[in-house]
CSV table of C-alpha atoms in Angstrom, one decimal:
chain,number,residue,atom,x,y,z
W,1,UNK,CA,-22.4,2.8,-15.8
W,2,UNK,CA,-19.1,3.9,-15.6
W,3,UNK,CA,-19.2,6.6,-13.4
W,4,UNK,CA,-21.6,4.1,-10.5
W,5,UNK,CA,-18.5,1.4,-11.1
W,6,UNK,CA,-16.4,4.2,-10.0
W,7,UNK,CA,-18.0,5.4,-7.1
W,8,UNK,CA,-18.5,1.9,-6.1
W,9,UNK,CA,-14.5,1.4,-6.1
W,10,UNK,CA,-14.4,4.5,-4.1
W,11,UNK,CA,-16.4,2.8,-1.5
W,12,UNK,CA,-14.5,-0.1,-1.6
W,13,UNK,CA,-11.4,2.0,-0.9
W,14,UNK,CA,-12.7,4.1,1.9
W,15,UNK,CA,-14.0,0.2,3.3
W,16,UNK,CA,-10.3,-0.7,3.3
W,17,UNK,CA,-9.0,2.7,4.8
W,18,UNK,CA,-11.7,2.8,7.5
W,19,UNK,CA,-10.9,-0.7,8.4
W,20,UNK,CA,-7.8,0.7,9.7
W,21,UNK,CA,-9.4,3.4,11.7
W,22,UNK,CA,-11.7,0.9,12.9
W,23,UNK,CA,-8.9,-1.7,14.0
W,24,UNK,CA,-7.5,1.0,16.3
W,25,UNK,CA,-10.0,2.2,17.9
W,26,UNK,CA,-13.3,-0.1,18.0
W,27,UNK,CA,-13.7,-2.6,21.5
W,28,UNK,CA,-14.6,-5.5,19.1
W,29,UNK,CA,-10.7,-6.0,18.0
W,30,UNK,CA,-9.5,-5.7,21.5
W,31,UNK,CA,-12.0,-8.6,22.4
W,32,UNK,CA,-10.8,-10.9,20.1
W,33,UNK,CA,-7.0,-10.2,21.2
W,34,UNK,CA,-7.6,-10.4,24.7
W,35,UNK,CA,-9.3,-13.9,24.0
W,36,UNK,CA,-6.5,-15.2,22.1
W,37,UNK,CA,-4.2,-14.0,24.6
W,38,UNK,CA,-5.4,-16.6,26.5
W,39,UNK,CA,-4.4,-19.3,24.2
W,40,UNK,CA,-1.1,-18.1,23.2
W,41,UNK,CA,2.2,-17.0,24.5
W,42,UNK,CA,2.5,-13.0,22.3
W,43,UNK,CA,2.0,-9.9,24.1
W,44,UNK,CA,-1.1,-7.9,23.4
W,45,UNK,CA,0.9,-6.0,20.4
W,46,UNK,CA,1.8,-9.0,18.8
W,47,UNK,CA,-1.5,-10.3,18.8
W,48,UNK,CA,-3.5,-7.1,17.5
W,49,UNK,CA,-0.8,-7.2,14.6
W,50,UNK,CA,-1.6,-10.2,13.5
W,51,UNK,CA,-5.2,-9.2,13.9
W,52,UNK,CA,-6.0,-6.2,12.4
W,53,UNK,CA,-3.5,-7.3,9.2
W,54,UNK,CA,-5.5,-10.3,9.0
W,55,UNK,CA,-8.9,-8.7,8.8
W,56,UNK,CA,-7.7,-6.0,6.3
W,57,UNK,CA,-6.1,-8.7,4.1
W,58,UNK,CA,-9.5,-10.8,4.3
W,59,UNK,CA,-11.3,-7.8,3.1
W,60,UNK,CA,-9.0,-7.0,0.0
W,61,UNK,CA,-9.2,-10.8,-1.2
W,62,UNK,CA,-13.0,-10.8,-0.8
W,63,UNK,CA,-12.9,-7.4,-2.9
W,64,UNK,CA,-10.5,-8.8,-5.2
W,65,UNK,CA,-12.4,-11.7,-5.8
W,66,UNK,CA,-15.6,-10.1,-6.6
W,67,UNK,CA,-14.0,-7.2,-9.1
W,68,UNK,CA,-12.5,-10.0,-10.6
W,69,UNK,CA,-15.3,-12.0,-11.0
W,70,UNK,CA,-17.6,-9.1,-12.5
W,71,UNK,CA,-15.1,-8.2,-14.8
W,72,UNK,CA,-14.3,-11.1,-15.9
W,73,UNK,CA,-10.0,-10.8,-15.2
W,74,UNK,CA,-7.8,-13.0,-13.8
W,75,UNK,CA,-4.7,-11.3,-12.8
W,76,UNK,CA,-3.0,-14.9,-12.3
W,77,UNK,CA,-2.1,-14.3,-16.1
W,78,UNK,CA,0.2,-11.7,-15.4
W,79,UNK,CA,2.3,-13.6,-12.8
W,80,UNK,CA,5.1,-14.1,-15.3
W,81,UNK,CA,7.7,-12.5,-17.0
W,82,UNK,CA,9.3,-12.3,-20.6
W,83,UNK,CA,13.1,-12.5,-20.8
W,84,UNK,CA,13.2,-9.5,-22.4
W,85,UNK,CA,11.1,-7.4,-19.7
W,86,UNK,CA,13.5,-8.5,-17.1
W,87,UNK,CA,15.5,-5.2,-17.1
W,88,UNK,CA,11.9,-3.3,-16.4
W,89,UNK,CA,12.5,-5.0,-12.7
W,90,UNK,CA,15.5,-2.9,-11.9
W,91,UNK,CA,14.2,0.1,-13.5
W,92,UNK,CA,11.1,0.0,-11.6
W,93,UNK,CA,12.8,-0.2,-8.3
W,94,UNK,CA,14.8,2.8,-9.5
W,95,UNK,CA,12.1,4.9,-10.5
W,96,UNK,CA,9.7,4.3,-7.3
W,97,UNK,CA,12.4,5.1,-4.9
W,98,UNK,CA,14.0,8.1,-6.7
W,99,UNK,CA,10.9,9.4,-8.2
W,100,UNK,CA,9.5,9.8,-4.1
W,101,UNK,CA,13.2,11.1,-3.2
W,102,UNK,CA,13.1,13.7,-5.2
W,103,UNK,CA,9.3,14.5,-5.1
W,104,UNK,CA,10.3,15.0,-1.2
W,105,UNK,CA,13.2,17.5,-1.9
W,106,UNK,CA,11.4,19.4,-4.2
W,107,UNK,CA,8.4,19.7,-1.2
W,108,UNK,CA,11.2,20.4,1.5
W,109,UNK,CA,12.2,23.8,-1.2
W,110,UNK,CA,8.7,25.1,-0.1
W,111,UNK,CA,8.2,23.7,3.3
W,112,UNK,CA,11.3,23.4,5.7
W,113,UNK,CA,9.8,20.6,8.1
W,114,UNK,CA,9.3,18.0,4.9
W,115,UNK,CA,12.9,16.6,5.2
W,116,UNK,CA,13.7,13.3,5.1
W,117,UNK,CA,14.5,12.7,9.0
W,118,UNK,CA,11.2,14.5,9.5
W,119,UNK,CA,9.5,12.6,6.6
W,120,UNK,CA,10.4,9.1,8.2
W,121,UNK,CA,9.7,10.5,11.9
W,122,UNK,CA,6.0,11.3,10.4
W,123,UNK,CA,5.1,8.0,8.8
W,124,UNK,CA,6.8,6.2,11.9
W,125,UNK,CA,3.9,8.4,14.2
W,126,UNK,CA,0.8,6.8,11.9
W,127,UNK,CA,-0.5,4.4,14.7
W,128,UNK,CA,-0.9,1.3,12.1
W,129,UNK,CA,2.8,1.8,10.9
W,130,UNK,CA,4.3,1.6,14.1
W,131,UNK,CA,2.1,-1.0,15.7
W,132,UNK,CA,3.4,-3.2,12.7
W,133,UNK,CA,7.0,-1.6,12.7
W,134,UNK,CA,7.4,-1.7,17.2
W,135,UNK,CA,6.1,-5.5,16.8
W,136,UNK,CA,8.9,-7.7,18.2
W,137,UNK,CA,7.8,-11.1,16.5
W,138,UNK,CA,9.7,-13.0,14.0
W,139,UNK,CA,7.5,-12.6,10.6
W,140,UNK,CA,7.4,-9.0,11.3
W,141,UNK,CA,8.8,-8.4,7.7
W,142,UNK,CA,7.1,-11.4,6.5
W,143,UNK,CA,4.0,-8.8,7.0
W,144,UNK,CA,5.5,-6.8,5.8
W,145,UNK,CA,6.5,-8.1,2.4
W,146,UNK,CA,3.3,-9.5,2.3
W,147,UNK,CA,1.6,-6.1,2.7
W,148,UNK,CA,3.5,-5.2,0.2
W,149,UNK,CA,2.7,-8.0,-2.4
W,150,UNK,CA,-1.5,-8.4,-1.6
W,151,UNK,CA,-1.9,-4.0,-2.0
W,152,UNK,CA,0.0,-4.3,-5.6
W,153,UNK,CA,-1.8,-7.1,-6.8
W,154,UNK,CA,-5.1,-5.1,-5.7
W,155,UNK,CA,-4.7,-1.8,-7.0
W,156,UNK,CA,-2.1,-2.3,-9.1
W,157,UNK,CA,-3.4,-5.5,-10.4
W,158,UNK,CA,-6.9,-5.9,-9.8
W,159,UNK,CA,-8.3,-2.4,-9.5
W,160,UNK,CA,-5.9,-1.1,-12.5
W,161,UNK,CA,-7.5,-3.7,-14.5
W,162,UNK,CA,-11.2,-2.9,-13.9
W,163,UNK,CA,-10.5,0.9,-14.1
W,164,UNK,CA,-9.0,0.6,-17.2
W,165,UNK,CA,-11.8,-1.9,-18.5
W,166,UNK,CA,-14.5,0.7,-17.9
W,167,UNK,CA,-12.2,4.0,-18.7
W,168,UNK,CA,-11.1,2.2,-22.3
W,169,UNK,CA,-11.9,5.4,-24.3
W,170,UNK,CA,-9.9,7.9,-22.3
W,171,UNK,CA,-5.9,8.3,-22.5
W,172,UNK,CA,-3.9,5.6,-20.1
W,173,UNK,CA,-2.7,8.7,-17.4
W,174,UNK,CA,-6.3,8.9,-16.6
W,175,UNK,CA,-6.4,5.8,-15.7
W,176,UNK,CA,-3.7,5.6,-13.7
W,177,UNK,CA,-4.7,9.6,-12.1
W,178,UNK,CA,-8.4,7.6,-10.8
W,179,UNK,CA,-6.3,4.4,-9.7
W,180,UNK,CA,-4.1,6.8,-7.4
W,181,UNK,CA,-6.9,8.5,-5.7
W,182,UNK,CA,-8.4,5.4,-5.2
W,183,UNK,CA,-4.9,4.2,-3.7
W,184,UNK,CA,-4.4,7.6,-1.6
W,185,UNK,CA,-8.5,7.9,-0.6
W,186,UNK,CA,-7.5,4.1,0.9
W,187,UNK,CA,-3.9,5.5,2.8
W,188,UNK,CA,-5.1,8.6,4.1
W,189,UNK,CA,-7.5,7.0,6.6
W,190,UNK,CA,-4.5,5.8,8.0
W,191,UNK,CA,-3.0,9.5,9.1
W,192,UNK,CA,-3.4,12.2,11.6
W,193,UNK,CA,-2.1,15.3,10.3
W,194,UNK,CA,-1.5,17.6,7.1
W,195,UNK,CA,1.8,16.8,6.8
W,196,UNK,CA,1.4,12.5,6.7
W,197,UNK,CA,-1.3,13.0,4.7
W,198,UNK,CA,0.5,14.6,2.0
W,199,UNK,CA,3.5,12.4,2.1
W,200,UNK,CA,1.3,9.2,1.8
W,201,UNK,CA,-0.6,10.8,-0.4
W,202,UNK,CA,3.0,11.5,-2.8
W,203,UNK,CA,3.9,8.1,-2.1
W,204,UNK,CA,0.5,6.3,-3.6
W,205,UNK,CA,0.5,8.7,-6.6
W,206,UNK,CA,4.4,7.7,-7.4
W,207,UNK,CA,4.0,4.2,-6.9
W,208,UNK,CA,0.8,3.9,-9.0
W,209,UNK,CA,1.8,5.6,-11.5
W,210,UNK,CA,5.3,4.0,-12.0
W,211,UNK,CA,4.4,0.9,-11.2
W,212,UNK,CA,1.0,1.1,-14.0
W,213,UNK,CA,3.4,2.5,-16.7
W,214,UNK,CA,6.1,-0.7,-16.0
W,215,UNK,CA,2.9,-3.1,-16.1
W,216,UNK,CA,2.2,-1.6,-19.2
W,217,UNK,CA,5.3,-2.0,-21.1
W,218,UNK,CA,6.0,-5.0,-19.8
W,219,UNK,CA,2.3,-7.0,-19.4
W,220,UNK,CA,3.3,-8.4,-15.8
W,221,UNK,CA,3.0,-7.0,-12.7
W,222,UNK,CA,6.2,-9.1,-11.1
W,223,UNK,CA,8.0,-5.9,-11.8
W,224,UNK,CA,5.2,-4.1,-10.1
W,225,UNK,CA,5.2,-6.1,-7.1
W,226,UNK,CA,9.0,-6.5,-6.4
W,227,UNK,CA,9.3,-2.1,-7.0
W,228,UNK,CA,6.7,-2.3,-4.1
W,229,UNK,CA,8.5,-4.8,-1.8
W,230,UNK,CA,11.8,-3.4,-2.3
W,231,UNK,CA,9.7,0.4,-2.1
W,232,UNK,CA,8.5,-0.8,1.6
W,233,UNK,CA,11.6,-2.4,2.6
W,234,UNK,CA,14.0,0.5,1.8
W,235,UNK,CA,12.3,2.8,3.7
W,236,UNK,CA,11.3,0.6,6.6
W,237,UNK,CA,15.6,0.0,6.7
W,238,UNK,CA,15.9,3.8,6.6
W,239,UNK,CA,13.3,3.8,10.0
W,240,UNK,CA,16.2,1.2,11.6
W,241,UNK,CA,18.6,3.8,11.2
W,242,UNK,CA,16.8,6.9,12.6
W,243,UNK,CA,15.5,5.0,15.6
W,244,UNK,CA,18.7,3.6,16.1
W,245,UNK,CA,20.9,7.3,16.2
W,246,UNK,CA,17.7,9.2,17.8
């Protein structure tokens, strides 16, 4: 059983990933922003933002929902935090960002064009990240906080949960090592080259795993979530700068 409920997660994740793909190239999307266009005052950008996030949000909720329901979990529990797992919050942070800054420099040793100005300049080129980076409207980092907050809960949350649930006889690192394909197998429909594919495909594995080893120790996935929203927002600040001296 274990090893259907696994490649059943794996569909779900290439689902997600391909909704991406499909979102940027499929007529059917352009329909409905072009017919909304004619009831609202945003450009066609601005609309196919709100769009395509929209529909891949619906999907992960109606995923959600059903793991959660078959496996009997309710990640609402872990909502809170103890007073004394406050401090994992900060460390968290620390670890994602740091742990993908220096998994970067020690790729850049071996390959010259992984650099950070080149590693930003990559993700910025991934047609989903820039649509939602280039959008003009207000609650552009609404979306993207909120990206942010609905993947953790899923993968982090949701899909850790079940994983774990079915892998409860093997060690906790292969757990999170399945979790972190799952995560990549979902992000790396999302790129075009080599290169992005194994930057994303770094970033997913570093998050998951530091962010599944803090929800461990500490039983609440509020450090989880706010490592991933300040994750998103430090490097989406770092995309100001190098479009702003480039």
């Amino acid at each position: 059983m274990t090893i259907i409920t696994i490649i059943i997660y794996t569909v779900i994740s290439i689902v997600l990933g391909m909704i991406i793909r499909f979102s940027e190239n499929k007529n059917i999307i352009n329909n409905i922003c072009f017919k909304l266009m004619n009831h609202s005052k945003l450009e066609y950008n601005e609309i196919y933002v709100y769009v395509s996030t929209y529909i891949y949000w619906l999907l992960i909720i109606i995923f959600a929902l059903l793991i959660s329901f078959l496996q009997k979990q309710n990640i609402l529990l872990y909502l809170h935090i103890d007073k004394e797992y406050i401090i994992y919050i900060f460390v968290n942070i620390f670890a994602v960002i740091s742990s993908f800054e220096i998994i970067m420099s020690v790729l850049s040793l071996f390959n010259k064009n992984i650099k950070t100005n080149i590693v930003f300049n990559n993700i910025l080129l991934v047609p989903s990240v820039d649509m939602l980076y280039s959008s003009r409207s207000n609650p552009k980092w609404i979306l993207i906080i909120l990206a942010s907050i609905i993947k953790c809960l899923f993968f982090n949350g949701v899909l850790y949960s079940a994983v774990k649930s079915e892998l409860y006889n093997h060690h906790i690192f292969f757990t999170i090592l399945i979790v972190g394909m799952l995560f990549s197998l979902e992000e790396i429909f999302r790129v075009n080259t080599i290169k992005q594919a194994i930057i994303f495909t770094s970033a997913c594995f570093i998050v998951i795993t530091m962010n599944s080893l803090t929800f461990e120790y500490s039983g609440s996935l509020i450090p989880p979530i706010l490592a991933n929203i300040a994750f998103t927002m430090y490097y989406f600040g770092q995309f100001e700068n190098i479009r702003r001296y480039t």
